[in-house]
Amino acid sequence: SEGLSQAFSMLQTTSRQVSNKSTDDDDGGQRTKIKQAEQQDLWSCLAESALEALDLNIAEKALVKCGDYRGICLVQRLRNTYGGDRMKQRAEVMTYLGRFDEAEQIYSDMDRKDLAVQLRSRLEDWTRVSSLVKKNGAGDDTQLTTAYKQLGERFGGAGNWEKAREYLEMAKDVKKLAQ
C-alpha cells in the first residue's frame, strides 16, 4: 500500500508539471498532449493496481484522475455493500477487470457457488451456468431451465437445429420446440 501511495504522489507531481508547462511554438503543443496521454495511461495502471490490492482510497483517487465513472461507482459499491468482506470485494474487482474465471474461482473458494452462477448469468454464459448448476449443485432448476432455453435459442438462431432441439427438450419448452 505504501508503494501505491508513493506512486500516487509521484503521478500527482508529474501531472502538475505537465499541465503547468506552456506549449512550445515549434511543436504546436504535441509534446504536452503526448505527455498527458501517457499520464492518463499511468493513472489507469495505478487504479488497476490499487483495485487489485483493495486499496480503495488510492483506487478512487486514480479513477477520478482517469475520469472512470464506472470504476468510481465500483469503489463506492465495494465500500458500502461489501464492507469488510475482502473476498467478495476481490471477486467484484476481478469482474470489473474482466477476469471472470478468477472471480468465479474466488466465489467457489468462498463456497458461494450461487454467486458464481449469478456472475455467469449476468455474462449470459449459459454453457457455464448449466455446468455450474449440474456439477456443483449451485443454483436451482429454474436457473438450469433458463440456461437450457437460452442455449436452445442461441443454437436455433445460428441455424444449428439439432442442438437447439436438444437444449429446448431439456428445458421442456414445448412452445419453442413447436416453432
XYZ file of N, CA, C and O in Angstrom:
716
model
N 0.821 -1.194 0.000
C 0.000 0.000 0.000
C 0.864 1.256 0.000
O 0.512 2.244 -0.598
N 2.012 1.199 0.698
C 2.896 2.355 0.709
C 3.442 2.644 -0.678
O 3.567 3.793 -1.079
N 3.742 1.572 -1.422
C 4.228 1.745 -2.791
C 3.188 2.431 -3.672
O 3.521 3.266 -4.506
N 1.920 2.074 -3.466
C 0.846 2.721 -4.228
C 0.726 4.186 -3.849
O 0.508 5.043 -4.715
N 0.888 4.497 -2.577
C 0.823 5.897 -2.128
C 1.954 6.710 -2.736
O 1.754 7.851 -3.160
N 3.143 6.116 -2.786
C 4.283 6.812 -3.389
C 4.055 7.017 -4.885
O 4.335 8.099 -5.416
N 3.546 6.010 -5.557
C 3.263 6.136 -6.991
C 2.217 7.220 -7.229
O 2.332 8.017 -8.169
N 1.213 7.274 -6.364
C 0.172 8.295 -6.483
C 0.780 9.690 -6.347
O 0.502 10.578 -7.153
N 1.623 9.881 -5.354
C 2.262 11.189 -5.135
C 3.138 11.588 -6.319
O 3.117 12.747 -6.757
N 3.905 10.636 -6.834
C 4.767 10.938 -7.983
C 3.940 11.308 -9.208
O 4.277 12.249 -9.938
N 2.852 10.594 -9.436
C 1.997 10.902 -10.581
C 1.357 12.277 -10.433
O 1.220 13.010 -11.405
N 0.941 12.627 -9.225
C 0.359 13.950 -8.996
C 1.366 15.041 -9.331
O 1.036 16.017 -10.008
N 2.595 14.877 -8.868
C 3.644 15.858 -9.129
C 3.911 15.980 -10.625
O 3.975 17.082 -11.171
N 4.047 14.860 -11.281
C 4.315 14.861 -12.727
C 3.151 15.475 -13.495
O 3.360 16.231 -14.444
N 1.936 15.177 -13.076
C 0.761 15.745 -13.744
C 0.744 17.258 -13.633
O 0.432 17.961 -14.601
N 1.085 17.754 -12.452
C 1.132 19.212 -12.271
C 2.192 19.829 -13.164
O 1.977 20.871 -13.768
N 3.346 19.168 -13.266
C 4.418 19.691 -14.107
C 3.993 19.731 -15.570
O 4.249 20.699 -16.273
N 3.342 18.693 -16.039
C 2.900 18.638 -17.431
C 1.854 19.703 -17.695
O 1.900 20.411 -18.704
N 0.897 19.873 -16.793
C -0.169 20.842 -17.027
C 0.314 22.277 -16.873
O -0.244 23.188 -17.470
N 1.400 22.501 -16.115
C 1.921 23.854 -15.930
C 2.840 24.292 -17.060
O 3.093 25.487 -17.222
N 3.367 23.344 -17.832
C 4.268 23.701 -18.933
C 3.492 24.385 -20.037
O 2.420 23.960 -20.420
N 4.074 25.418 -20.544
C 3.436 26.078 -21.690
C 3.792 25.311 -22.948
O 4.822 24.654 -23.020
N 2.930 25.394 -23.919
C 3.169 24.661 -25.162
C 4.282 25.327 -25.957
O 4.379 26.549 -26.017
N 5.128 24.504 -26.528
C 6.215 25.020 -27.370
C 5.651 25.412 -28.715
O 4.827 24.716 -29.281
N 6.125 26.537 -29.237
C 5.638 27.017 -30.533
C 6.042 26.089 -31.667
O 5.317 25.957 -32.650
N 7.195 25.436 -31.547
C 7.699 24.647 -32.660
C 6.963 23.324 -32.841
O 6.952 22.765 -33.928
N 6.309 22.790 -31.825
C 5.603 21.524 -32.000
C 4.091 21.658 -31.852
O 3.368 20.677 -31.894
N 3.601 22.848 -31.656
C 2.155 23.069 -31.568
C 1.522 22.407 -30.351
O 0.345 22.103 -30.350
N 2.305 22.160 -29.320
C 1.763 21.554 -28.104
C 1.662 20.040 -28.162
O 1.084 19.425 -27.266
N 2.224 19.417 -29.198
C 2.117 17.966 -29.350
C 2.812 17.204 -28.226
O 2.292 16.187 -27.767
N 3.960 17.702 -27.785
C 4.658 17.015 -26.692
C 3.809 16.992 -25.426
O 3.746 15.986 -24.732
N 3.173 18.102 -25.141
C 2.320 18.180 -23.955
C 1.151 17.210 -24.077
O 0.807 16.519 -23.118
N 0.559 17.134 -25.256
C -0.567 16.208 -25.463
C -0.124 14.762 -25.279
O -0.843 13.961 -24.687
N 1.053 14.444 -25.784
C 1.577 13.089 -25.647
C 1.826 12.778 -24.174
O 1.456 11.706 -23.680
N 2.427 13.727 -23.452
C 2.694 13.508 -22.031
C 1.400 13.361 -21.247
O 1.311 12.543 -20.336
N 0.379 14.121 -21.621
C -0.911 13.999 -20.933
C -1.543 12.628 -21.195
O -2.126 12.032 -20.294
N -1.416 12.137 -22.433
C -1.945 10.804 -22.759
C -1.196 9.730 -21.969
O -1.802 8.778 -21.464
N 0.119 9.894 -21.856
C 0.904 8.948 -21.069
C 0.479 8.992 -19.603
O 0.394 7.964 -18.942
N 0.211 10.189 -19.101
C -0.250 10.341 -17.723
C -1.560 9.578 -17.516
O -1.738 8.896 -16.512
N -2.461 9.698 -18.481
C -3.750 9.009 -18.387
C -3.545 7.502 -18.278
O -4.188 6.837 -17.467
N -2.640 6.966 -19.082
C -2.338 5.534 -19.031
C -1.744 5.149 -17.681
O -2.076 4.098 -17.124
N -0.872 5.999 -17.147
C -0.268 5.713 -15.843
C -1.308 5.745 -14.727
O -1.295 4.891 -13.836
N -2.232 6.707 -14.785
C -3.300 6.769 -13.784
C -4.163 5.509 -13.863
O -4.565 4.960 -12.843
N -4.411 5.068 -15.070
C -5.213 3.865 -15.261
C -4.501 2.638 -14.680
O -5.125 1.805 -14.009
N -3.215 2.519 -14.914
C -2.433 1.395 -14.350
C -2.418 1.458 -12.828
O -2.550 0.422 -12.162
N -2.266 2.659 -12.291
C -2.272 2.815 -10.837
C -3.633 2.423 -10.272
O -3.713 1.720 -9.255
N -4.697 2.829 -10.938
C -6.053 2.483 -10.482
C -6.229 0.967 -10.452
O -6.738 0.403 -9.474
N -5.793 0.292 -11.507
C -5.923 -1.163 -11.568
C -5.117 -1.836 -10.464
O -5.611 -2.748 -9.786
N -3.895 -1.382 -10.262
C -3.058 -1.967 -9.205
C -3.664 -1.737 -7.828
O -3.658 -2.640 -6.985
N -4.190 -0.552 -7.613
C -4.811 -0.245 -6.319
C -6.064 -1.087 -6.105
O -6.311 -1.570 -4.991
N -6.841 -1.282 -7.164
C -8.023 -2.133 -7.040
C -7.623 -3.566 -6.702
O -8.225 -4.197 -5.833
N -6.609 -4.073 -7.391
C -6.154 -5.432 -7.114
C -5.686 -5.577 -5.673
O -5.872 -6.626 -5.055
N -5.072 -4.528 -5.122
C -4.599 -4.550 -3.742
C -5.710 -4.184 -2.754
O -5.485 -4.185 -1.544
N -6.885 -3.863 -3.292
C -8.032 -3.417 -2.496
C -7.706 -2.165 -1.679
O -8.230 -1.974 -0.583
N -6.823 -1.325 -2.225
C -6.535 -0.029 -1.622
C -7.535 0.950 -2.235
O -7.275 1.593 -3.257
N -8.708 1.015 -1.624
C -9.828 1.735 -2.226
C -9.618 3.242 -2.261
O -10.122 3.917 -3.179
N -8.865 3.791 -1.313
C -8.615 5.240 -1.324
C -7.776 5.644 -2.531
O -8.117 6.579 -3.252
N -6.667 4.935 -2.736
C -5.797 5.233 -3.880
C -6.545 4.930 -5.179
O -6.487 5.695 -6.134
N -7.266 3.812 -5.216
C -8.014 3.445 -6.427
C -8.998 4.543 -6.799
O -9.072 4.936 -7.966
N -9.721 5.044 -5.816
C -10.719 6.079 -6.101
C -10.062 7.344 -6.636
O -10.525 7.926 -7.622
N -8.970 7.759 -6.023
C -8.275 8.975 -6.478
C -7.761 8.803 -7.909
O -7.884 9.704 -8.732
N -7.188 7.641 -8.196
C -6.664 7.392 -9.547
C -7.799 7.308 -10.561
O -7.675 7.804 -11.685
N -8.913 6.697 -10.175
C -10.060 6.591 -11.080
C -10.658 7.966 -11.376
O -11.114 8.233 -12.493
N -10.636 8.845 -10.383
C -11.100 10.224 -10.603
C -10.199 10.900 -11.631
O -10.673 11.561 -12.560
N -8.881 10.712 -11.491
C -7.932 11.300 -12.454
C -8.162 10.746 -13.859
O -7.958 11.439 -14.840
N -8.593 9.485 -13.942
C -8.868 8.862 -15.247
C -10.227 9.285 -15.800
O -10.492 9.102 -16.981
N -11.080 9.788 -14.926
C -12.443 10.102 -15.351
C -13.260 8.834 -15.564
O -14.174 8.801 -16.383
N -12.951 7.779 -14.810
C -13.611 6.486 -14.961
C -14.783 6.402 -13.995
O -14.651 5.919 -12.860
N -15.943 6.852 -14.432
C -17.126 6.897 -13.575
C -17.544 5.502 -13.124
O -17.890 5.295 -11.965
N -17.491 4.549 -14.032
C -17.863 3.168 -13.698
C -16.964 2.626 -12.582
O -17.423 1.966 -11.659
N -15.678 2.928 -12.668
C -14.735 2.485 -11.637
C -14.984 3.165 -10.300
O -14.886 2.531 -9.245
N -15.308 4.445 -10.336
C -15.610 5.176 -9.101
C -16.844 4.572 -8.438
O -16.872 4.377 -7.215
N -17.853 4.246 -9.238
C -19.064 3.599 -8.695
C -18.729 2.246 -8.085
O -19.286 1.872 -7.043
N -17.816 1.508 -8.707
C -17.385 0.224 -8.158
C -16.788 0.417 -6.768
O -17.132 -0.307 -5.835
N -15.891 1.392 -6.631
C -15.248 1.631 -5.342
C -16.296 1.956 -4.278
O -16.248 1.425 -3.164
N -17.267 2.791 -4.638
C -18.323 3.129 -3.681
C -19.122 1.879 -3.293
O -19.445 1.679 -2.121
N -19.427 1.047 -4.277
C -20.169 -0.182 -4.011
C -19.350 -1.132 -3.128
O -19.881 -1.759 -2.214
N -18.051 -1.214 -3.378
C -17.192 -2.071 -2.564
C -17.199 -1.618 -1.112
O -17.220 -2.438 -0.199
N -17.174 -0.325 -0.909
C -17.187 0.214 0.459
C -18.541 0.009 1.126
O -18.607 -0.402 2.283
N -19.605 0.328 0.412
C -20.939 0.373 1.012
C -21.615 -0.989 1.101
O -22.337 -1.254 2.053
N -21.411 -1.827 0.096
C -22.143 -3.088 0.041
C -21.392 -4.220 0.721
O -21.975 -5.007 1.446
N -20.104 -4.302 0.473
C -19.356 -5.463 0.934
C -18.561 -5.198 2.202
O -17.969 -6.112 2.761
N -18.535 -3.943 2.634
C -17.871 -3.612 3.893
C -16.512 -4.267 4.021
O -15.621 -4.026 3.241
N -16.381 -5.132 5.013
C -15.089 -5.757 5.271
C -14.896 -7.109 4.622
O -13.895 -7.767 4.871
N -15.824 -7.566 3.783
C -15.700 -8.878 3.155
C -14.747 -8.771 1.962
O -15.145 -8.536 0.826
N -13.475 -8.958 2.251
C -12.436 -8.749 1.237
C -12.513 -9.753 0.083
O -12.149 -9.437 -1.037
N -12.988 -10.947 0.359
C -13.101 -11.943 -0.715
C -14.163 -11.510 -1.727
O -13.938 -11.594 -2.937
N -15.306 -11.057 -1.252
C -16.341 -10.575 -2.168
C -15.850 -9.332 -2.906
O -16.114 -9.175 -4.097
N -15.144 -8.462 -2.193
C -14.587 -7.279 -2.843
C -13.633 -7.692 -3.961
O -13.690 -7.165 -5.072
N -12.771 -8.652 -3.660
C -11.798 -9.112 -4.663
C -12.503 -9.715 -5.881
O -12.123 -9.469 -7.018
N -13.547 -10.488 -5.643
C -14.291 -11.089 -6.753
C -14.938 -10.001 -7.618
O -14.922 -10.086 -8.845
N -15.482 -8.979 -6.985
C -16.088 -7.873 -7.746
C -15.044 -7.118 -8.553
O -15.291 -6.706 -9.679
N -13.859 -6.940 -7.977
C -12.769 -6.274 -8.701
C -12.370 -7.108 -9.917
O -12.195 -6.574 -11.018
N -12.243 -8.410 -9.734
C -11.877 -9.281 -10.856
C -12.941 -9.203 -11.958
O -12.611 -9.176 -13.145
N -14.201 -9.123 -11.564
C -15.280 -8.986 -12.542
C -15.139 -7.666 -13.292
O -15.225 -7.631 -14.518
N -14.897 -6.592 -12.573
C -14.716 -5.268 -13.181
C -13.555 -5.278 -14.172
O -13.639 -4.681 -15.241
N -12.496 -5.996 -13.815
C -11.308 -6.047 -14.674
C -11.460 -7.041 -15.825
O -10.550 -7.187 -16.635
N -12.600 -7.737 -15.868
C -12.846 -8.679 -16.953
C -12.197 -10.030 -16.741
O -12.090 -10.828 -17.668
N -11.788 -10.303 -15.526
C -11.129 -11.572 -15.202
C -12.165 -12.482 -14.533
O -12.116 -12.746 -13.341
N -13.106 -12.941 -15.354
C -14.284 -13.648 -14.868
C -13.964 -15.012 -14.273
O -14.588 -15.417 -13.292
N -13.021 -15.713 -14.861
C -12.655 -17.026 -14.318
C -12.090 -16.878 -12.905
O -12.384 -17.695 -12.024
N -11.294 -15.831 -12.687
C -10.740 -15.592 -11.357
C -11.849 -15.244 -10.365
O -11.836 -15.719 -9.220
N -12.799 -14.426 -10.806
C -13.927 -14.070 -9.941
C -14.728 -15.313 -9.576
O -15.081 -15.513 -8.403
N -14.989 -16.142 -10.573
C -15.730 -17.387 -10.312
C -14.982 -18.270 -9.323
O -15.586 -18.853 -8.412
N -13.674 -18.369 -9.483
C -12.865 -19.188 -8.578
C -12.934 -18.657 -7.151
O -13.022 -19.434 -6.192
N -12.904 -17.346 -6.994
C -12.995 -16.754 -5.654
C -14.333 -17.118 -5.019
O -14.390 -17.519 -3.852
N -15.409 -16.991 -5.787
C -16.724 -17.367 -5.255
C -16.760 -18.845 -4.874
O -17.314 -19.205 -3.839
N -16.158 -19.682 -5.696
C -16.125 -21.117 -5.385
C -15.314 -21.378 -4.121
O -15.716 -22.184 -3.280
N -14.182 -20.686 -3.982
C -13.349 -20.845 -2.782
C -14.095 -20.407 -1.523
O -13.845 -20.925 -0.433
N -15.005 -19.442 -1.693
C -15.809 -18.960 -0.563
C -16.992 -19.886 -0.288
O -17.770 -19.627 0.623
N -17.116 -20.926 -1.113
C -18.280 -21.821 -1.065
C -19.568 -21.049 -1.345
O -20.607 -21.291 -0.742
N -19.470 -20.096 -2.273
C -20.619 -19.315 -2.708
C -20.825 -19.547 -4.204
O -20.713 -18.651 -5.024
N -21.110 -20.794 -4.530
C -21.316 -21.166 -5.925
C -22.533 -20.464 -6.508
O -22.616 -20.248 -7.703
N -23.482 -20.072 -5.641
C -24.636 -19.314 -6.107
C -24.207 -17.978 -6.713
O -24.770 -17.538 -7.722
N -23.176 -17.357 -6.125
C -22.672 -16.091 -6.672
C -21.931 -16.323 -7.992
O -21.982 -15.478 -8.892
N -21.279 -17.474 -8.114
C -20.627 -17.821 -9.382
C -21.680 -17.990 -10.470
O -21.493 -17.528 -11.604
N -22.813 -18.620 -10.136
C -23.906 -18.787 -11.106
C -24.481 -17.419 -11.485
O -24.734 -17.151 -12.657
N -24.669 -16.551 -10.504
C -25.182 -15.207 -10.790
C -24.245 -14.445 -11.715
O -24.689 -13.763 -12.637
N -22.942 -14.561 -11.457
C -21.949 -13.900 -12.306
C -22.070 -14.384 -13.749
O -22.165 -13.582 -14.680
N -22.092 -15.696 -13.936
C -22.168 -16.250 -15.289
C -23.503 -15.936 -15.947
O -23.568 -15.760 -17.169
N -24.562 -15.819 -15.163
C -25.865 -15.430 -15.716
C -25.820 -13.992 -16.214
O -26.328 -13.689 -17.298
N -25.207 -13.103 -15.428
C -25.072 -11.692 -15.858
C -24.280 -11.596 -17.157
O -24.541 -10.725 -17.989
N -23.312 -12.496 -17.313
C -22.474 -12.508 -18.520
C -23.147 -13.240 -19.680
O -22.613 -13.265 -20.779
N -24.295 -13.841 -19.391
C -25.017 -14.652 -20.372
C -24.152 -15.797 -20.895
O -24.221 -16.172 -22.060
N -23.354 -16.351 -20.004
C -22.522 -17.509 -20.310
C -23.318 -18.750 -19.899
O -23.061 -19.377 -18.875
N -24.310 -19.083 -20.730
C -25.285 -20.114 -20.371
C -24.683 -21.507 -20.319
O -25.129 -22.344 -19.531
N -23.671 -21.754 -21.091
C -22.998 -23.052 -21.035
C -22.367 -23.239 -19.658
O -22.502 -24.292 -19.037
N -21.715 -22.203 -19.191
C -21.068 -22.273 -17.871
C -22.120 -22.330 -16.757
O -21.924 -23.031 -15.762
N -23.229 -21.595 -16.912
C -24.301 -21.638 -15.910
C -24.806 -23.065 -15.767
O -24.916 -23.586 -14.658
N -25.106 -23.706 -16.900
C -25.633 -25.075 -16.824
C -24.610 -26.017 -16.203
O -24.960 -26.885 -15.408
N -23.354 -25.822 -16.529
C -22.293 -26.662 -15.962
C -22.194 -26.479 -14.451
O -22.100 -27.455 -13.704
N -22.216 -25.233 -13.990
C -22.118 -24.965 -12.553
C -23.302 -25.548 -11.791
O -23.139 -26.127 -10.721
N -24.494 -25.392 -12.360
C -25.687 -25.889 -11.684
C -25.669 -27.419 -11.626
O -25.952 -28.010 -10.591
N -25.307 -28.064 -12.738
C -25.308 -29.534 -12.776
C -24.200 -30.139 -11.917
O -24.451 -31.043 -11.137
N -22.981 -29.650 -12.070
C -21.831 -30.263 -11.403
C -21.740 -29.919 -9.923
O -21.403 -30.750 -9.108
N -21.992 -28.671 -9.607
C -21.744 -28.211 -8.237
C -23.007 -28.086 -7.393
O -22.927 -27.728 -6.228
N -24.150 -28.303 -8.013
C -25.384 -28.140 -7.265
C -25.679 -26.688 -6.938
O -26.512 -26.392 -6.084
N -24.974 -25.790 -7.578
C -25.228 -24.363 -7.363
C -26.474 -23.988 -8.146
O -26.735 -24.512 -9.219
N -27.246 -23.095 -7.614
C -28.443 -22.674 -8.325
C -29.576 -23.659 -8.139
O -29.531 -24.552 -7.303
N -30.603 -23.482 -8.970
C -31.781 -24.341 -8.842
C -32.279 -24.732 -10.225
O -31.689 -24.365 -11.243
N -33.375 -25.474 -10.249
C -33.930 -25.957 -11.514
C -34.350 -24.808 -12.431
O -34.240 -24.919 -13.650
N -34.813 -23.728 -11.859
C -35.230 -22.580 -12.669
C -34.047 -22.009 -13.434
O -34.158 -21.696 -14.622
N -32.917 -21.889 -12.757
C -31.722 -21.365 -13.423
C -31.231 -22.322 -14.505
O -30.800 -21.887 -15.572
N -31.307 -23.602 -14.235
C -30.893 -24.589 -15.221
C -31.821 -24.546 -16.438
O -31.358 -24.567 -17.581
N -33.118 -24.440 -16.197
C -34.090 -24.348 -17.288
C -33.844 -23.100 -18.120
O -33.872 -23.151 -19.358
N -33.589 -21.968 -17.449
C -33.295 -20.719 -18.164
C -32.059 -20.884 -19.035
O -32.048 -20.451 -20.193
N -31.022 -21.510 -18.481
C -29.793 -21.720 -19.249
C -30.064 -22.581 -20.475
O -29.604 -22.269 -21.585
N -30.826 -23.661 -20.304
C -31.141 -24.533 -21.433
C -31.952 -23.785 -22.500
O -31.701 -23.936 -23.694
N -32.924 -22.992 -22.070
C -33.725 -22.218 -23.036
C -32.833 -21.251 -23.812
O -32.946 -21.140 -25.035
N -31.983 -20.567 -23.095
C -31.096 -19.599 -23.755
C -30.153 -20.292 -24.738
O -29.915 -19.787 -25.841
N -29.621 -21.430 -24.341
C -28.744 -22.179 -25.249
C -29.521 -22.672 -26.463
O -29.025 -22.610 -27.599
N -30.744 -23.137 -26.238
C -31.584 -23.578 -27.354
C -31.851 -22.448 -28.331
O -31.754 -22.627 -29.550
N -32.172 -21.283 -27.802
C -32.420 -20.124 -28.670
C -31.157 -19.705 -29.409
O -31.206 -19.333 -30.581
N -30.029 -19.752 -28.724
C -28.766 -19.363 -29.355
C -28.434 -20.306 -30.512
O -28.082 -19.871 -31.609
N -28.554 -21.616 -30.271
C -28.264 -22.577 -31.335
C -29.280 -22.465 -32.464
O -28.918 -22.581 -33.635
N -30.550 -22.235 -32.123
C -31.573 -22.060 -33.157
C -31.295 -20.836 -34.009
O -31.423 -20.871 -35.235
N -30.882 -19.743 -33.367
C -30.538 -18.518 -34.097
C -29.360 -18.700 -35.029
O -29.234 -18.026 -36.046
N -28.485 -19.637 -34.676
C -27.307 -19.915 -35.514
C -27.593 -20.979 -36.565
O -26.719 -21.337 -37.347
N -28.833 -21.503 -36.557
C -29.196 -22.498 -37.559
C -28.801 -23.917 -37.197
O -28.905 -24.827 -38.023
N -28.354 -24.134 -35.987
C -27.983 -25.469 -35.541
C -29.216 -26.076 -34.869
O -29.347 -26.088 -33.646
N -30.139 -26.579 -35.682
C -31.447 -27.022 -35.207
C -31.381 -28.244 -34.308
O -32.162 -28.367 -33.365
N -30.438 -29.133 -34.567
C -30.319 -30.343 -33.752
C -29.932 -29.996 -32.311
O -30.536 -30.487 -31.359
N -28.929 -29.149 -32.168
C -28.513 -28.713 -30.828
C -29.615 -27.901 -30.168
O -29.857 -28.037 -28.965
N -30.282 -27.044 -30.935
C -31.376 -26.227 -30.395
C -32.471 -27.145 -29.848
O -32.965 -26.933 -28.728
N -32.830 -28.153 -30.615
C -33.863 -29.096 -30.184
C -33.449 -29.800 -28.897
O -34.227 -29.929 -27.952
N -32.198 -30.217 -28.848
C -31.676 -30.923 -27.673
C -31.830 -30.072 -26.399
O -32.331 -30.555 -25.378
N -31.415 -28.815 -26.467
C -31.494 -27.944 -25.286
C -32.933 -27.563 -24.952
O -33.297 -27.493 -23.779
N -33.749 -27.330 -25.967
C -35.145 -26.973 -25.700
C -35.914 -28.157 -25.112
O -36.816 -27.969 -24.298
N -35.543 -29.367 -25.503
C -36.144 -30.552 -24.879
C -35.747 -30.646 -23.408
O -36.573 -30.956 -22.550
N -34.478 -30.378 -23.109
C -34.036 -30.414 -21.712
C -34.743 -29.328 -20.892
O -35.002 -29.531 -19.705
N -35.065 -28.213 -21.539
C -35.765 -27.119 -20.866
C -37.272 -27.384 -20.792
O -37.987 -26.643 -20.130
N -37.705 -28.416 -21.523
C -39.142 -28.753 -21.603
C -39.954 -27.569 -22.118
O -41.046 -27.290 -21.646
N -39.374 -26.894 -23.118
C -40.030 -25.733 -23.725
C -40.768 -26.184 -25.000
O -40.263 -26.058 -26.110
N -41.959 -26.716 -24.800
C -42.755 -27.292 -25.877
C -43.108 -26.222 -26.915
O -43.076 -26.475 -28.118
N -43.389 -25.038 -26.455
C -43.786 -23.949 -27.352
C -42.656 -23.616 -28.351
O -42.890 -23.499 -29.543
N -41.429 -23.506 -27.841
C -40.291 -23.223 -28.716
C -39.975 -24.409 -29.625
O -39.566 -24.227 -30.755
N -40.155 -25.606 -29.116
C -39.906 -26.794 -29.934
C -40.860 -26.850 -31.117
O -40.476 -27.276 -32.216
N -42.093 -26.414 -30.909
C -43.078 -26.434 -31.979
C -42.724 -25.446 -33.085
O -43.078 -25.653 -34.249
N -42.033 -24.410 -32.736
C -41.653 -23.404 -33.745
C -40.554 -23.976 -34.605
O -40.296 -23.731 -35.661
